[in-house]
Coordinates of C-alpha atoms in Angstrom, one line a residue:
X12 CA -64.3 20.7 49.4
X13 CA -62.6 18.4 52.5
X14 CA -59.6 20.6 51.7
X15 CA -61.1 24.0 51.7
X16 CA -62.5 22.8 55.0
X17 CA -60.0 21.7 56.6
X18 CA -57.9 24.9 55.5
X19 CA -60.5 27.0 57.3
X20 CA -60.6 24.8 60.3
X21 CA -57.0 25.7 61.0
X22 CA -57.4 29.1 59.9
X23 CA -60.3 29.3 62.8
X24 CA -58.0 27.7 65.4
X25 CA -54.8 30.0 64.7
X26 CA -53.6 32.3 67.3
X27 CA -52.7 36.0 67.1
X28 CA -48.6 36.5 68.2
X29 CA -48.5 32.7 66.3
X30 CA -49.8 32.8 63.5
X31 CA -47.6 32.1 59.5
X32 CA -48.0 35.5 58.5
X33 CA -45.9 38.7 59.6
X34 CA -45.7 39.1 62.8
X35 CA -47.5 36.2 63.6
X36 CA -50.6 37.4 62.7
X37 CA -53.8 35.3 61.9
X38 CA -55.9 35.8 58.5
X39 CA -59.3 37.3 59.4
X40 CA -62.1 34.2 58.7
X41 CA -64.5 36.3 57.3
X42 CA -62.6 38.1 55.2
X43 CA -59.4 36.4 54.3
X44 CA -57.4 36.8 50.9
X45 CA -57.2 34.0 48.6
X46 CA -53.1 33.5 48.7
X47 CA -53.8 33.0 52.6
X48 CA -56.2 30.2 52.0
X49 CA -54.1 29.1 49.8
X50 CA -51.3 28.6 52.7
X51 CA -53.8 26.8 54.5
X52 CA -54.4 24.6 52.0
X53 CA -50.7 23.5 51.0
X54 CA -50.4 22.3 54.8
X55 CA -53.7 20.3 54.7
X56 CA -53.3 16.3 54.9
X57 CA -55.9 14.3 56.1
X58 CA -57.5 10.5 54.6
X59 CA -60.7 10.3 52.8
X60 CA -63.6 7.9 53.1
X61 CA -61.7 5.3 51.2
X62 CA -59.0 5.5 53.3
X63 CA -56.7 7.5 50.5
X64 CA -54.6 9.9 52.1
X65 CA -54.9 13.7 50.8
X66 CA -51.8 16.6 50.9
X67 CA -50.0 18.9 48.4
X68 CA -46.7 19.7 47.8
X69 CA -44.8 23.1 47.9
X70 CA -46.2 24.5 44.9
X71 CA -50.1 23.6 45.6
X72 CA -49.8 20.3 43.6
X73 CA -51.6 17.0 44.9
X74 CA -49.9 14.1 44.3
X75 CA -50.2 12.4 40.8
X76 CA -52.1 9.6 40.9
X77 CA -52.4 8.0 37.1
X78 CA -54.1 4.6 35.6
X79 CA -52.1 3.9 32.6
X80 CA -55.1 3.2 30.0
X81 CA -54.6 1.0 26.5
X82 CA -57.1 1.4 24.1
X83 CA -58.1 -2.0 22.3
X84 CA -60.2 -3.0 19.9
X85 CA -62.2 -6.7 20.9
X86 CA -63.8 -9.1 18.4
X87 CA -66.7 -6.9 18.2
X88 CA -64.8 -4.1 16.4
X89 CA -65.6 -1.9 19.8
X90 CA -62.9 0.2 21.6
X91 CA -62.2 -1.0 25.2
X92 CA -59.8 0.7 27.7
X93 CA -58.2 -1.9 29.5
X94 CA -55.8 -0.9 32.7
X95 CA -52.4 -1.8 32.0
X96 CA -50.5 0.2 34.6
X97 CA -50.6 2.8 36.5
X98 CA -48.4 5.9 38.3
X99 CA -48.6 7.1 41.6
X100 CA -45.7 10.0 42.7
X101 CA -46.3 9.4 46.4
X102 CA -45.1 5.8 46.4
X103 CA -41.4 4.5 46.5
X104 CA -39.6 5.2 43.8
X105 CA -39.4 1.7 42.8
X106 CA -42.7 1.6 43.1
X107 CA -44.1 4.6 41.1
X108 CA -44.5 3.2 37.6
X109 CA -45.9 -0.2 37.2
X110 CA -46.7 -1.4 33.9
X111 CA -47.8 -5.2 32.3
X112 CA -46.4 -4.9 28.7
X113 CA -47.8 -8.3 27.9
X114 CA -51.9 -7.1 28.4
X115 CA -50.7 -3.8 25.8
X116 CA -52.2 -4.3 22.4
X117 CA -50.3 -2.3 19.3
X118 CA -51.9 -1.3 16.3
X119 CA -53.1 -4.2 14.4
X120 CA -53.6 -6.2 17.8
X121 CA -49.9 -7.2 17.6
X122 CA -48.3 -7.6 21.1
X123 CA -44.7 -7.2 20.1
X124 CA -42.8 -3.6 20.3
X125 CA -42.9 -1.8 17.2
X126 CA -39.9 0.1 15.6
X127 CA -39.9 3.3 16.9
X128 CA -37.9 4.4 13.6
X129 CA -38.2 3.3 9.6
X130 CA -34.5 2.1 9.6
X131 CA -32.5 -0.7 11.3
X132 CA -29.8 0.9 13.9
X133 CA -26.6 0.5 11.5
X134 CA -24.0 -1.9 12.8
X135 CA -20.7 -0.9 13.4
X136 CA -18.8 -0.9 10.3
X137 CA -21.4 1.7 9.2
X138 CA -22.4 5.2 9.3
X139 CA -25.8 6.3 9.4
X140 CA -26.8 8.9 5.9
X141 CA -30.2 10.5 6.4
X142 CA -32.7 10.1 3.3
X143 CA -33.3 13.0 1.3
X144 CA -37.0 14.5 2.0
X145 CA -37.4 11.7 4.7
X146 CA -38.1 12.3 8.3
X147 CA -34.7 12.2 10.7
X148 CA -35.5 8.4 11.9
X149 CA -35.2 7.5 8.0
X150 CA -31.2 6.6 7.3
X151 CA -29.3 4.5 5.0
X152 CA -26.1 2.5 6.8
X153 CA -23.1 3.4 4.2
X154 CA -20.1 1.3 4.5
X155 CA -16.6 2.9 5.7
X156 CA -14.8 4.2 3.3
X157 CA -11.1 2.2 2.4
X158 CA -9.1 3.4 5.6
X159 CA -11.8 4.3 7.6
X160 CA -13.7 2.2 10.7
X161 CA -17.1 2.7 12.8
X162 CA -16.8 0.6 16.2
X163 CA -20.1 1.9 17.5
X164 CA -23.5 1.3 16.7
X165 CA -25.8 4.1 14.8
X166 CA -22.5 6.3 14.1
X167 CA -22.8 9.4 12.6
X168 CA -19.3 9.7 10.9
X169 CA -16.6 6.8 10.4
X170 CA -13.1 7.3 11.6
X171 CA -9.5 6.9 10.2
X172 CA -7.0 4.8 11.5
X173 CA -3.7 5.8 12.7
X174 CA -0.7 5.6 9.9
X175 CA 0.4 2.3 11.0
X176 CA -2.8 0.6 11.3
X177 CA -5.6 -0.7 9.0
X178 CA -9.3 -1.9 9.6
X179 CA -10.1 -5.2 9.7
X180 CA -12.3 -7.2 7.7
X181 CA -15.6 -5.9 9.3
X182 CA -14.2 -2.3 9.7
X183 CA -14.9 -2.0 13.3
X184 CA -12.0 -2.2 14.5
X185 CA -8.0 -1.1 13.5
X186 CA -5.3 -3.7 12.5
X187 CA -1.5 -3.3 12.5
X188 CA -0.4 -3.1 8.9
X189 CA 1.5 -5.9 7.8
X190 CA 5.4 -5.1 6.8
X191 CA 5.8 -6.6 3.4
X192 CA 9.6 -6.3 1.0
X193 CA 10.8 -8.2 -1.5
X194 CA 12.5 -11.3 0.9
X195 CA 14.1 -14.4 0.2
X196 CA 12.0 -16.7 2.0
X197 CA 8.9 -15.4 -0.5
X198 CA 8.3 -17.7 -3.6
X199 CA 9.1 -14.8 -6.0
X200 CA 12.5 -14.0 -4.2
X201 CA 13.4 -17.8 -4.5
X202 CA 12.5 -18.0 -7.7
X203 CA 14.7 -15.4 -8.6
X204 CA 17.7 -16.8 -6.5
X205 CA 17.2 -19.9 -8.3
X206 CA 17.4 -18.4 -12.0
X207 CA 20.8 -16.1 -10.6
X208 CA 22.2 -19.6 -9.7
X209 CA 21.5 -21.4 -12.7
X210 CA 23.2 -18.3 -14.5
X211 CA 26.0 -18.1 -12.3
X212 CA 26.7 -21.9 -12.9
X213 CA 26.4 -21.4 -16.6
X214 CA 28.5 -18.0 -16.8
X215 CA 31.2 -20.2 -14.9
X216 CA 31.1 -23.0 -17.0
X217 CA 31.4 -20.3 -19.9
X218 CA 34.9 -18.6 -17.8
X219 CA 36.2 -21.9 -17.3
X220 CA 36.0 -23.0 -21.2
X221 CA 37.5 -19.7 -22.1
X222 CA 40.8 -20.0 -19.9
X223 CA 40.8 -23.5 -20.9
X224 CA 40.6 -23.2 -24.6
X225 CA 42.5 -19.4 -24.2
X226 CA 45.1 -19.9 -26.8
X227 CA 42.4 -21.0 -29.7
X228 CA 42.4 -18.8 -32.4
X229 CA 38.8 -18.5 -31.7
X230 CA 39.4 -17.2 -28.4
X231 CA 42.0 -14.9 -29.0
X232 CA 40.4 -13.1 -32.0
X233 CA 39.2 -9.5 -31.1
X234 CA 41.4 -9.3 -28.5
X235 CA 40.4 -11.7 -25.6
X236 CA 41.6 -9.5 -22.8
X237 CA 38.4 -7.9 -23.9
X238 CA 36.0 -11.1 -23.4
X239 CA 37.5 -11.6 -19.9
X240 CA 36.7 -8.1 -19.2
X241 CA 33.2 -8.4 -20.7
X242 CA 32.7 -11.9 -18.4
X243 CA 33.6 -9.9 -15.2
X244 CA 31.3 -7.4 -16.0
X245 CA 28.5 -9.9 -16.3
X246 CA 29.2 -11.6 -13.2
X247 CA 28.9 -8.1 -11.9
X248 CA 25.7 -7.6 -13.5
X249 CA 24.6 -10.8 -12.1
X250 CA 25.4 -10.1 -8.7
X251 CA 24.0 -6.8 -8.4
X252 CA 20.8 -8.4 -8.8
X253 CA 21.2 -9.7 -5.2
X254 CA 21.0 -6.3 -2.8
X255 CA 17.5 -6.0 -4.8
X256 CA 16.4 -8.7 -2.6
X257 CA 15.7 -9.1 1.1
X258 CA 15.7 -6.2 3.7
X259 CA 16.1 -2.7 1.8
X260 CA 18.3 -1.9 4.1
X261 CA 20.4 1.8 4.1
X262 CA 23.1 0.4 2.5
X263 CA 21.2 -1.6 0.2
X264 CA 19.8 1.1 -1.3
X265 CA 22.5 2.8 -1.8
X266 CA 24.7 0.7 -3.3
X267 CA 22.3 -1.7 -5.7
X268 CA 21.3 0.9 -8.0
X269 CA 25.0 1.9 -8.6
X270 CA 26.3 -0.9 -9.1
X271 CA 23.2 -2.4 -11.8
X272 CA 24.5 0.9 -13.2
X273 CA 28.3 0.8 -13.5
X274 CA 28.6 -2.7 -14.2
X275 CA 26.2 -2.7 -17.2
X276 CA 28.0 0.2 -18.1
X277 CA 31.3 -2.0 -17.8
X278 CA 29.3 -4.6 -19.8
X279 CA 28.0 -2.6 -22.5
X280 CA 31.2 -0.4 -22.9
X281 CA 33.0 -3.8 -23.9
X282 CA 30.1 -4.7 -26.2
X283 CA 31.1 -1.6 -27.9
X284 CA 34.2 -1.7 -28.1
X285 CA 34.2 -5.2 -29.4
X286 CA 32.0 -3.9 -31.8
X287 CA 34.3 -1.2 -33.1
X288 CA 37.1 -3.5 -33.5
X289 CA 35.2 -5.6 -35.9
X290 CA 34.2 -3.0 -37.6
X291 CA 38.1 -1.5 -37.9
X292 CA 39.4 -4.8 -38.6
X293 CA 37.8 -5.2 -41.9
X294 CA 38.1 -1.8 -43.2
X295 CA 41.7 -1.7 -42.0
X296 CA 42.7 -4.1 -44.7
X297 CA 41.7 -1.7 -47.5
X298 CA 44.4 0.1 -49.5
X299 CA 45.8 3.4 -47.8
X300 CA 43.2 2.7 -44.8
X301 CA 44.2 5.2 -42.1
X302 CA 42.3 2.8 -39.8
X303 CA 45.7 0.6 -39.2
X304 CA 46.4 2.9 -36.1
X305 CA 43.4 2.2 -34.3
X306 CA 43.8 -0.9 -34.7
X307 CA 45.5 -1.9 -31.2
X308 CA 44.5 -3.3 -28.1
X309 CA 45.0 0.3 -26.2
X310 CA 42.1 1.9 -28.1
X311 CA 39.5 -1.1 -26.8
X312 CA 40.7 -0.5 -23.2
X313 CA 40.0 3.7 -23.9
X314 CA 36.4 3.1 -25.2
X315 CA 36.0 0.9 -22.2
X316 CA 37.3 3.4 -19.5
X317 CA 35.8 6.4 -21.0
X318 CA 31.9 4.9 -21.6
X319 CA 32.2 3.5 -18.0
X320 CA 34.1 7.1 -16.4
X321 CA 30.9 8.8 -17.3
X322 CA 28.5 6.2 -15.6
X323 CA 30.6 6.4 -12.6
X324 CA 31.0 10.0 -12.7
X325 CA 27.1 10.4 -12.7
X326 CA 26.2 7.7 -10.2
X327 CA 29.0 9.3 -7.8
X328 CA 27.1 12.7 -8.2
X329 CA 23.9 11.2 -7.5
X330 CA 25.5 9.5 -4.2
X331 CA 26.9 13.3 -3.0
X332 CA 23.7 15.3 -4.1
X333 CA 20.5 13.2 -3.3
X334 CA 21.6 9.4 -2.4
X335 CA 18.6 7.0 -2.2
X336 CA 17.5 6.1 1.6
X337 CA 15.2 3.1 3.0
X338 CA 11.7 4.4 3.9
X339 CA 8.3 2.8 5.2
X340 CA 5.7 3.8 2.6
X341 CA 2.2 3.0 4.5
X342 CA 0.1 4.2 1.3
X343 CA 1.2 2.4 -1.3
X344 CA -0.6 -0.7 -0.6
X345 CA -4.3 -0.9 1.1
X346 CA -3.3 -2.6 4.5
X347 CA 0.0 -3.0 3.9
X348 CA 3.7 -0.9 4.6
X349 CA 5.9 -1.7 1.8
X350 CA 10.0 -1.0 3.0
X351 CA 11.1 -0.1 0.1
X352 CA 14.5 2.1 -1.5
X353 CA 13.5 5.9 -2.3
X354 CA 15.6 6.5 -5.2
X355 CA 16.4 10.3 -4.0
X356 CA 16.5 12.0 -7.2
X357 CA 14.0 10.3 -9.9
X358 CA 15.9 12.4 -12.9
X359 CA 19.5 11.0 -11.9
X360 CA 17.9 7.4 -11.9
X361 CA 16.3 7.8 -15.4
X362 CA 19.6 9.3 -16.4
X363 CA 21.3 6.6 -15.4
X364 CA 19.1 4.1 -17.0
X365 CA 18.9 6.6 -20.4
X366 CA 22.9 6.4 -20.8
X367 CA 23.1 2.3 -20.4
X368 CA 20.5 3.0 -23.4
X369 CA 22.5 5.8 -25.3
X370 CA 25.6 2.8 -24.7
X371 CA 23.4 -0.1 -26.4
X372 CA 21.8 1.9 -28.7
X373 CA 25.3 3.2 -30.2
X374 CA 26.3 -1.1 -30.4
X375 CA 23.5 -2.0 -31.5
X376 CA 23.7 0.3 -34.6
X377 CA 28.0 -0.2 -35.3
X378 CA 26.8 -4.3 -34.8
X379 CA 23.8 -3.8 -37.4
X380 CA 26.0 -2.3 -39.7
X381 CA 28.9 -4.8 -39.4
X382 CA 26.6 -7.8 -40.2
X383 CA 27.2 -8.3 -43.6
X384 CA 31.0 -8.2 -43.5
X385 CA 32.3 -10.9 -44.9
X386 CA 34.1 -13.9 -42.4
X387 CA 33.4 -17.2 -41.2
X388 CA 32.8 -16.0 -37.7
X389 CA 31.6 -12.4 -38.0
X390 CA 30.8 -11.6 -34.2
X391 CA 29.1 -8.4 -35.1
X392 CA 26.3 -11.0 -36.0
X393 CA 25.9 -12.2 -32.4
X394 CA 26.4 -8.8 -30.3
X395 CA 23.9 -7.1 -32.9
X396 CA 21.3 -10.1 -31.6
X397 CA 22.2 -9.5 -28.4
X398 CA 21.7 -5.8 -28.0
X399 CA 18.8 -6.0 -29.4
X400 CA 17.6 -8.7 -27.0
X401 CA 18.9 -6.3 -24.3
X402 CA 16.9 -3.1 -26.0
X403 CA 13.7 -5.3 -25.8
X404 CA 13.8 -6.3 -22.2
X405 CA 14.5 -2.5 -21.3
X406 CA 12.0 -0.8 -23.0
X407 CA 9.5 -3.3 -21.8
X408 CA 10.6 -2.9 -18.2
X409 CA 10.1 0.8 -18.2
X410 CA 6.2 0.9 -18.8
X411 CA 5.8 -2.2 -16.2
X412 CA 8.0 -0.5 -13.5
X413 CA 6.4 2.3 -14.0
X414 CA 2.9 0.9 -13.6
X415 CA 3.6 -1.3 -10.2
X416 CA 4.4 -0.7 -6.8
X417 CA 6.0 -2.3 -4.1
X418 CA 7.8 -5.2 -3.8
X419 CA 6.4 -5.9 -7.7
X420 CA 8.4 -3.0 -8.8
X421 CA 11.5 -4.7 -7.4
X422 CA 11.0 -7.7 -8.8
X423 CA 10.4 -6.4 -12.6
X424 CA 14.3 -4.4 -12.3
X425 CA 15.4 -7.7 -10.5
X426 CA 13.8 -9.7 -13.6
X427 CA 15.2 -7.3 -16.1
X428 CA 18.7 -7.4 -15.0
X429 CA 19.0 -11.3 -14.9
X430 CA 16.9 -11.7 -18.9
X431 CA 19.4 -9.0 -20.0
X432 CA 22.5 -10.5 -18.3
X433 CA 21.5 -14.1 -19.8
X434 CA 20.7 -12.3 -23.4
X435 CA 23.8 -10.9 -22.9
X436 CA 25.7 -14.2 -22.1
X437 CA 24.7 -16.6 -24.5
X438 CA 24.0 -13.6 -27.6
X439 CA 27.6 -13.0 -27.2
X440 CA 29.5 -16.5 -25.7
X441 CA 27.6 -19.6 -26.2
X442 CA 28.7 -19.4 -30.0
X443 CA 31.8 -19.7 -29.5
X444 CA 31.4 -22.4 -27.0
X445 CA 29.7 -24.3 -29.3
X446 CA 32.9 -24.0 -31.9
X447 CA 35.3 -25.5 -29.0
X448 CA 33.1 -28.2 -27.5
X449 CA 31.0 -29.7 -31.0
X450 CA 33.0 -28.1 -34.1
X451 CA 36.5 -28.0 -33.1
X452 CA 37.4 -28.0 -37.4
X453 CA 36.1 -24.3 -36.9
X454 CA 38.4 -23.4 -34.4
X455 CA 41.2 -22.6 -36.4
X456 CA 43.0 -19.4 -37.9
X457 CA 42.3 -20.0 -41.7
X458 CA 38.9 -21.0 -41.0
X459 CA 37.7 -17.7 -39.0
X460 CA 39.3 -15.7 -41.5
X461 CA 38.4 -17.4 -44.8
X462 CA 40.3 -16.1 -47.7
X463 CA 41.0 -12.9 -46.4
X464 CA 43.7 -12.0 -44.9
X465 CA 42.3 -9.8 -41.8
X466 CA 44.9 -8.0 -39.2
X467 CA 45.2 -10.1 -36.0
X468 CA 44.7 -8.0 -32.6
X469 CA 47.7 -8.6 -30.4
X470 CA 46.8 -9.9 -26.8

């Protein structure tokens, strides 16, 4: 009522030519329209009785003036509303809301905030999954997936680190991958330096008997040229095993699967021909044998070149068409970017490996054959042992390459190459060194031929 009086005590005192309405005209006090009041009224602003001041703003609106009320429930079991705050719009704005949180009461009489939702915010690391047939605040905090990281709290989706990186521990945050290869410094590359020493030492000490003792009958039977030969191509097969190990580099990897290739090619192709001459040396002795013409040092040296041409012929096509290449492979290992050798062509690799086979296979049967033949020191005895020592370790290394990865791939070919060089080794010369060192009685022409006359191989 103060306002409506006021608003007609200055619509009394307004003057025509100056009044707010068109033209400056005045509203008519006894009969004025309610939107002119209503002008009147917005400009009003006068203090009550209690010394609260009174206006309103553009739109008509007093100001807001609010108690902030708590209901609470005393020891009686009664409702009380106690003030805990209030709200007044025509203060400073630092000064508008005032609230004392420690006189609120929660359900339960509790003073302490309650969860405004029925799930704990998920921590980084996490990302929230709403509950099926649950309100929106209802979630379930999921883990990252492998790869993935959350480095905010309450996130929605995880996120995937870049190639090179890899979450931590707490996947809320992204790691560099660690660079990991088959290296020398590791324990598994120096144990396998260690064991190519110790077989280098003993495949010397093997050489060095055999040009000592080289003019022993012993020695010379089956044509030694061919057991030199043979102990090149296993210190080849031994050394090869080295460019497996340390940094793949680019011409590492193209070199180290050639050369496992060729040289057990080299070392195979003398196993076989060794093998054939034992076998033509007994049958050569029959009457009206045809076999006396192969039986020369030139036909060993044409099994050897021919079985090797065709490993080197395939391994130099695999060089020109698709050579191998170093690569960093950042998903073969969680965390991890192995360096490792991309073969290039998977087909010429397994080729490769499938004629070394085709090569052991064939000894391994003339050897099994040739057992039984009849002589004091019947070698076929020895290479058919050792080819089948050397079958073993190959067939078993296919399935276990083939089910690891990384540097563990490298180290089962690297493992395979030095058991099949030292099968290989002693199978074939240890034997014999044990004749020249321990039974020297057995080292001599009538013995290793017994009471058959057998055709010597000139060398």
């Amino acid at each position: 009522m103060n306002s409506i009086a006021f608003a007609l005590q200055d619509m009394m005192a307004c003057k025509m030519g100056e009044g707010p309405f068109a033209h400056g005209t005045c509203a008519d006090v006894s009969e004025f329209l309610p939107w002119q009041m209503l002008h009147y009224i917005k400009n009003v602003q006068f203090r009550n009785h209690d010394d609260t001041e009174v206006f309103f703003d553009k739109s008509g609106n007093p100001p807001a003036q609010y108690d902030i009320v708590n209901w609470q429930m005393d020891a009686d079991g009664e409702i009380q509303q106690v003030n805990v705050g209030s709200y007044g719009s025509r203060l400073p704005s630092w000064q508008e809301f005032r609230i004392n949180v420690s006189a609120i009461k929660w359900a339960g009489g509790s003073s302490q905030i309650p969860e405004s939702v029925c799930s704990a915010s998920c921590l980084p690391g996490f990302r929230k999954v709403a509950k099926e047939g649950k309100p929106i605040c209802c979630f379930l905090c999921i883990p990252c997936s492998l790869g993935e990281f959350s480095n905010h709290i309450d996130s929605v989706q995880c996120s995937k680190c870049p190639v090179d990186h890899w979450p931590n521990r707490k996947q809320d945050d992204c790691l560099i991958k660690e660079i990991e290869f088959l290296s020398f410094q590791e324990p598994l590359g120096m144990v396998l330096v260690i064991i190519f020493i110790v077989l280098c030492l003993a495949h010397s000490v093997i050489f060095g008997l055999f040009i000592l003792y080289k003019d022993t009958p012993i020695i010379r039977a089956n044509n030694s040229i061919v057991s030199y030969i043979l102990l090149l191509a296993l210190a080849m097969c031994l050394l090869c095993s080295l460019p497996f190990i340390g940094y793949p580099s680019r011409e590492k990897c193209l070199i180290r699967q050639v050369t496992f290739g060729i040289s057990f090619a080299l070392c195979v192709s003398c196993i076989l021909a060794k093998t054939i001459m034992v076998v033509i040396a007994f049958n050569a002795t029959k009457p009206n044998s045809n076999l006396r013409r192969w039986f020369r040092p030139q036909f060993s040296y044409k099994v050897i070149v021919a079985c090797t041409a065709n490993q080197i012929i395939l391994c130099a096509t695999w060089l020109i068409v698709s050579p191998p290449f170093s690569e960093h492979n950042p998903y073969v290992q969680p965390g991890k970017i192995v360096i490792e050798c991309n073969e290039g062509s998977s087909i010429a690799f397994w080729c490769m490996l499938g004629y070394l086979g085709l090569l052991a296979t064939l000894s391994f049967l003339v050897a099994f054959l040739a057992r039984k033949l009849p002589d004091s020191f019947n070698e076929a005895k020895f290479i058919t042992f050792s080819m089948l020592a050397f079958l073993s370790v190959w067939l078993s290394f296919i399935p276990a390459y083939l089910s690891t990865h990384g540097k563990y791939m490298v180290v089962m070919e690297v493992f395979a190459i030095l058991s099949s060089s030292f099968a290989l080794l002693f199978s074939i010369f240890v034997p014999k060194c044990y004749i020249l060192l321990l039974r020297p009685e057995m080292n001599t022409k009538e013995h290793l031929m017994g009471n058959k006359r057998l055709p010597q191989i000139a060398v």
